[in-house]
Amino acid sequence: MWKVEILTIFPEIFDSFLATSLIGKARDRGLLSAKVTNIRDFSAPPHNKVDDYPYGGGAGLVMMPDPLVCAVESAKSRLPQAKVVLLSPCGRRFSQGKAAELSKLDSVIFVCGRYEGIDQRVIDLVVDEEISIGDFVVMGGEVPAMLVMEACLRLQPDVIQNSESIEHESFSPALGDGSLVEAPQFTRPEEYRGLKVPDILLSGNHKLIREWRLAEARRRTEALAKPKGS
């Protein structure tokens, strides 16, 4: 079982995510244990404030250290071996390799920041790693946490029952060195609005089909690497 805890000020965002499709089925089958914790529970009533103005001035608000540190410490009391991951644009870029690495851990605590960011002392004290999903900024860490969780969970044994679908997909070792995207996919009908399925896929020659798919994977990957307009 892969055990995760998600720390957020918007726990309701995760309700449908954790109950739907393969994520929900993984929980029902005991392959995933997921707890969502409200960071506001660790701030003082009656307002349960979790943010304040930044020292040094500047726009926006910064998440205060004490509620976050206390939330992480509470999660650690339940998952003492867990790695603490902060979703942040300042982190290392997420990849399939990182997904494989995290999926092998027994437990992970995901910290979802908001506002202009979180107090650096939280990172210094209780965060093990910062992860970014790309060179852009979103409103908070909740959607990035979902993305990372889904990428990791699908690599857990028995979550996707046809393991071959994982072995032969984008960034898998089966595609060269694991840096390629997969070839185009087709299904019925053989012709749709004047567009036909490539003859090679209808040939039944599995060796030639594998070669075609690898060549198409290389072509697609090279096309993605080219600058626009080239």
GROMACS .gro file of C-alpha atoms in nm:
model
  230
    1MET     CA    1   0.000   0.000   0.000
    2TRP     CA    2   0.123   0.348  -0.093
    3LYS     CA    3   0.047   0.592   0.190
    4VAL     CA    4   0.012   0.966   0.131
    5GLU     CA    5  -0.100   1.265   0.329
    6ILE     CA    6  -0.195   1.592   0.164
    7LEU     CA    7  -0.168   1.922   0.352
    8THR     CA    8  -0.382   2.201   0.209
    9ILE     CA    9  -0.610   2.490   0.305
   10PHE     CA   10  -0.867   2.362   0.054
   11PRO     CA   11  -0.924   1.994   0.142
   12GLU     CA   12  -1.253   1.981  -0.048
   13ILE     CA   13  -1.062   2.007  -0.378
   14PHE     CA   14  -0.950   1.647  -0.330
   15ASP     CA   15  -1.292   1.493  -0.260
   16SER     CA   16  -1.378   1.387  -0.615
   17PHE     CA   17  -1.016   1.324  -0.716
   18LEU     CA   18  -0.967   1.061  -0.445
   19ALA     CA   19  -1.306   0.897  -0.510
   20THR     CA   20  -1.300   0.875  -0.889
   21SER     CA   21  -1.170   0.632  -1.152
   22LEU     CA   22  -0.853   0.432  -1.079
   23ILE     CA   23  -0.765   0.649  -0.777
   24GLY     CA   24  -1.092   0.558  -0.607
   25LYS     CA   25  -1.056   0.194  -0.707
   26ALA     CA   26  -0.701   0.184  -0.567
   27ARG     CA   27  -0.830   0.311  -0.232
   28ASP     CA   28  -1.116   0.060  -0.233
   29ARG     CA   29  -0.874  -0.224  -0.305
   30GLY     CA   30  -0.633  -0.119  -0.030
   31LEU     CA   31  -0.356  -0.013  -0.269
   32LEU     CA   32  -0.366   0.353  -0.161
   33SER     CA   33  -0.414   0.517   0.176
   34ALA     CA   34  -0.477   0.891   0.139
   35LYS     CA   35  -0.552   1.141   0.415
   36VAL     CA   36  -0.622   1.508   0.350
   37THR     CA   37  -0.541   1.750   0.632
   38ASN     CA   38  -0.654   2.110   0.659
   39ILE     CA   39  -0.359   2.334   0.747
   40ARG     CA   40  -0.602   2.578   0.910
   41ASP     CA   41  -0.663   2.322   1.185
   42PHE     CA   42  -0.317   2.416   1.316
   43SER     CA   43  -0.381   2.790   1.336
   44ALA     CA   44  -0.543   2.984   1.618
   45PRO     CA   45  -0.921   3.036   1.627
   46PRO     CA   46  -1.146   3.216   1.568
   47HIS     CA   47  -1.001   3.318   1.229
   48ASN     CA   48  -0.757   3.029   1.175
   49LYS     CA   49  -0.521   3.264   0.998
   50VAL     CA   50  -0.248   3.101   0.788
   51ASP     CA   51  -0.101   3.398   0.597
   52ASP     CA   52   0.054   3.739   0.658
   53TYR     CA   53   0.228   4.022   0.474
   54PRO     CA   54   0.586   3.955   0.356
   55TYR     CA   55   0.881   4.108   0.539
   56GLY     CA   56   1.058   4.353   0.312
   57GLY     CA   57   0.737   4.454   0.138
   58GLY     CA   58   0.593   4.337  -0.188
   59ALA     CA   59   0.260   4.225  -0.323
   60GLY     CA   60   0.052   3.941  -0.190
   61LEU     CA   61   0.065   3.729   0.123
   62VAL     CA   62   0.296   3.457   0.250
   63MET     CA   63   0.192   3.140   0.435
   64MET     CA   64   0.304   3.162   0.798
   65PRO     CA   65   0.551   2.907   0.934
   66ASP     CA   66   0.381   2.775   1.247
   67PRO     CA   67   0.059   2.627   1.100
   68LEU     CA   68   0.253   2.458   0.821
   69VAL     CA   69   0.532   2.323   1.041
   70CYS     CA   70   0.278   2.191   1.293
   71ALA     CA   71   0.073   2.030   1.014
   72VAL     CA   72   0.382   1.854   0.879
   73GLU     CA   73   0.485   1.738   1.227
   74SER     CA   74   0.135   1.600   1.284
   75ALA     CA   75   0.147   1.412   0.953
   76LYS     CA   76   0.493   1.283   1.042
   77SER     CA   77   0.355   1.138   1.365
   78ARG     CA   78   0.131   0.919   1.148
   79LEU     CA   79   0.381   0.856   0.868
   80PRO     CA   80   0.723   0.879   1.039
   81GLN     CA   81   0.918   0.752   0.735
   82ALA     CA   82   0.741   0.977   0.485
   83LYS     CA   83   0.924   1.208   0.249
   84VAL     CA   84   0.791   1.564   0.269
   85VAL     CA   85   0.738   1.712  -0.078
   86LEU     CA   86   0.645   2.076  -0.139
   87LEU     CA   87   0.483   2.154  -0.474
   88SER     CA   88   0.659   2.472  -0.585
   89PRO     CA   89   0.767   2.648  -0.907
   90CYS     CA   90   1.109   2.677  -0.739
   91GLY     CA   91   1.151   2.298  -0.729
   92ARG     CA   92   1.317   2.053  -0.964
   93ARG     CA   93   1.115   1.967  -1.273
   94PHE     CA   94   0.892   1.663  -1.229
   95SER     CA   95   0.959   1.372  -1.463
   96GLN     CA   96   0.867   1.010  -1.521
   97GLY     CA   97   1.191   0.916  -1.347
   98LYS     CA   98   1.092   1.115  -1.039
   99ALA     CA   99   0.748   0.952  -1.047
  100ALA     CA  100   0.913   0.610  -1.044
  101GLU     CA  101   1.137   0.718  -0.755
  102LEU     CA  102   0.849   0.846  -0.540
  103SER     CA  103   0.631   0.545  -0.621
  104LYS     CA  104   0.890   0.319  -0.460
  105LEU     CA  105   0.863   0.501  -0.127
  106ASP     CA  106   0.638   0.367   0.145
  107SER     CA  107   0.483   0.708   0.215
  108VAL     CA  108   0.484   1.070   0.101
  109ILE     CA  109   0.352   1.393   0.254
  110PHE     CA  110   0.249   1.651  -0.006
  111VAL     CA  111   0.248   2.016   0.103
  112CYS     CA  112   0.026   2.244  -0.107
  113GLY     CA  113   0.127   2.607  -0.085
  114ARG     CA  114  -0.091   2.908  -0.169
  115TYR     CA  115  -0.066   3.286  -0.208
  116GLU     CA  116   0.281   3.423  -0.295
  117GLY     CA  117   0.448   3.121  -0.140
  118ILE     CA  118   0.542   2.987   0.202
  119ASP     CA  119   0.785   3.113   0.465
  120GLN     CA  120   1.133   2.984   0.376
  121ARG     CA  121   1.181   2.854   0.731
  122VAL     CA  122   0.916   2.589   0.665
  123ILE     CA  123   1.129   2.459   0.379
  124ASP     CA  124   1.445   2.473   0.589
  125LEU     CA  125   1.288   2.292   0.884
  126VAL     CA  126   1.054   2.023   0.751
  127VAL     CA  127   1.057   1.994   0.369
  128ASP     CA  128   1.272   1.723   0.209
  129GLU     CA  129   1.222   1.817  -0.155
  130GLU     CA  130   1.055   2.080  -0.375
  131ILE     CA  131   0.896   1.965  -0.700
  132SER     CA  132   0.777   2.178  -0.991
  133ILE     CA  133   0.543   2.056  -1.265
  134GLY     CA  134   0.677   2.310  -1.516
  135ASP     CA  135   0.793   2.660  -1.585
  136PHE     CA  136   0.466   2.832  -1.504
  137VAL     CA  137   0.270   2.938  -1.196
  138VAL     CA  138  -0.073   2.820  -1.085
  139MET     CA  139  -0.290   2.934  -0.794
  140GLY     CA  140  -0.176   2.670  -0.550
  141GLY     CA  141  -0.015   2.330  -0.502
  142GLU     CA  142  -0.335   2.126  -0.506
  143VAL     CA  143  -0.357   2.050  -0.880
  144PRO     CA  144   0.020   1.984  -0.902
  145ALA     CA  145  -0.014   1.744  -0.607
  146MET     CA  146  -0.290   1.556  -0.790
  147LEU     CA  147  -0.077   1.532  -1.101
  148VAL     CA  148   0.224   1.398  -0.910
  149MET     CA  149   0.010   1.155  -0.711
  150GLU     CA  150  -0.155   1.014  -1.022
  151ALA     CA  151   0.176   0.972  -1.205
  152CYS     CA  152   0.320   0.786  -0.905
  153LEU     CA  153   0.017   0.577  -0.816
  154ARG     CA  154  -0.025   0.431  -1.165
  155LEU     CA  155   0.325   0.281  -1.125
  156GLN     CA  156   0.225   0.095  -0.810
  157PRO     CA  157   0.178  -0.282  -0.853
  158ASP     CA  158  -0.177  -0.386  -0.949
  159VAL     CA  159  -0.315  -0.031  -0.979
  160ILE     CA  160  -0.318  -0.065  -1.358
  161GLN     CA  161  -0.401  -0.429  -1.411
  162ASN     CA  162  -0.254  -0.452  -1.762
  163SER     CA  163   0.110  -0.386  -1.677
  164GLU     CA  164   0.210  -0.397  -2.044
  165SER     CA  165   0.038  -0.061  -2.097
  166ILE     CA  166   0.290   0.094  -1.856
  167GLU     CA  167   0.588  -0.080  -2.011
  168HIS     CA  168   0.519   0.052  -2.362
  169GLU     CA  169   0.428   0.418  -2.319
  170SER     CA  170   0.590   0.760  -2.335
  171PHE     CA  171   0.917   0.782  -2.138
  172SER     CA  172   0.926   0.409  -2.064
  173PRO     CA  173   1.258   0.219  -2.089
  174ALA     CA  174   1.101   0.009  -2.366
  175LEU     CA  175   1.124   0.318  -2.588
  176GLY     CA  176   1.498   0.351  -2.630
  177ASP     CA  177   1.656   0.531  -2.336
  178GLY     CA  178   1.327   0.638  -2.179
  179SER     CA  179   1.330   0.985  -2.331
  180LEU     CA  180   1.089   0.921  -2.618
  181VAL     CA  181   0.716   0.990  -2.644
  182GLU     CA  182   0.510   0.705  -2.781
  183ALA     CA  183   0.394   0.654  -3.139
  184PRO     CA  184   0.046   0.757  -3.261
  185GLN     CA  185  -0.238   0.525  -3.160
  186PHE     CA  186  -0.534   0.411  -3.372
  187THR     CA  187  -0.851   0.208  -3.320
  188ARG     CA  188  -1.167   0.125  -3.519
  189PRO     CA  189  -1.286   0.221  -3.775
  190GLU     CA  190  -1.004   0.167  -4.026
  191GLU     CA  191  -1.105   0.484  -4.211
  192TYR     CA  192  -1.257   0.795  -4.053
  193ARG     CA  193  -1.344   1.109  -4.250
  194GLY     CA  194  -1.094   1.022  -4.519
  195LEU     CA  195  -0.811   0.939  -4.281
  196LYS     CA  196  -0.689   0.578  -4.282
  197VAL     CA  197  -0.505   0.371  -4.025
  198PRO     CA  198  -0.144   0.313  -4.143
  199ASP     CA  199  -0.125  -0.012  -4.340
  200ILE     CA  200   0.160  -0.143  -4.124
  201LEU     CA  201  -0.071  -0.160  -3.820
  202LEU     CA  202  -0.310  -0.384  -4.014
  203SER     CA  203  -0.036  -0.615  -4.142
  204GLY     CA  204  -0.016  -0.850  -3.846
  205ASN     CA  205   0.365  -0.838  -3.868
  206HIS     CA  206   0.454  -0.761  -3.507
  207LYS     CA  207   0.825  -0.712  -3.576
  208LEU     CA  208   0.757  -0.447  -3.840
  209ILE     CA  209   0.493  -0.286  -3.619
  210ARG     CA  210   0.745  -0.254  -3.332
  211GLU     CA  211   0.999  -0.101  -3.569
  212TRP     CA  212   0.741   0.143  -3.707
  213ARG     CA  213   0.632   0.248  -3.358
  214LEU     CA  214   0.990   0.308  -3.247
  215ALA     CA  215   1.062   0.512  -3.560
  216GLU     CA  216   0.744   0.717  -3.505
  217ALA     CA  217   0.837   0.770  -3.140
  218ARG     CA  218   1.174   0.908  -3.246
  219ARG     CA  219   1.015   1.129  -3.512
  220ARG     CA  220   0.760   1.269  -3.266
  221THR     CA  221   1.022   1.333  -2.999
  222GLU     CA  222   1.251   1.511  -3.245
  223ALA     CA  223   0.959   1.726  -3.365
  224LEU     CA  224   0.884   1.832  -3.007
  225ALA     CA  225   1.246   1.935  -2.955
  226LYS     CA  226   1.257   2.163  -3.258
  227PRO     CA  227   1.204   2.535  -3.196
  228LYS     CA  228   0.882   2.682  -3.336
  229GLY     CA  229   0.911   2.787  -3.696
  230SER     CA  230   1.211   2.567  -3.771
   0.00000   0.00000   0.00000
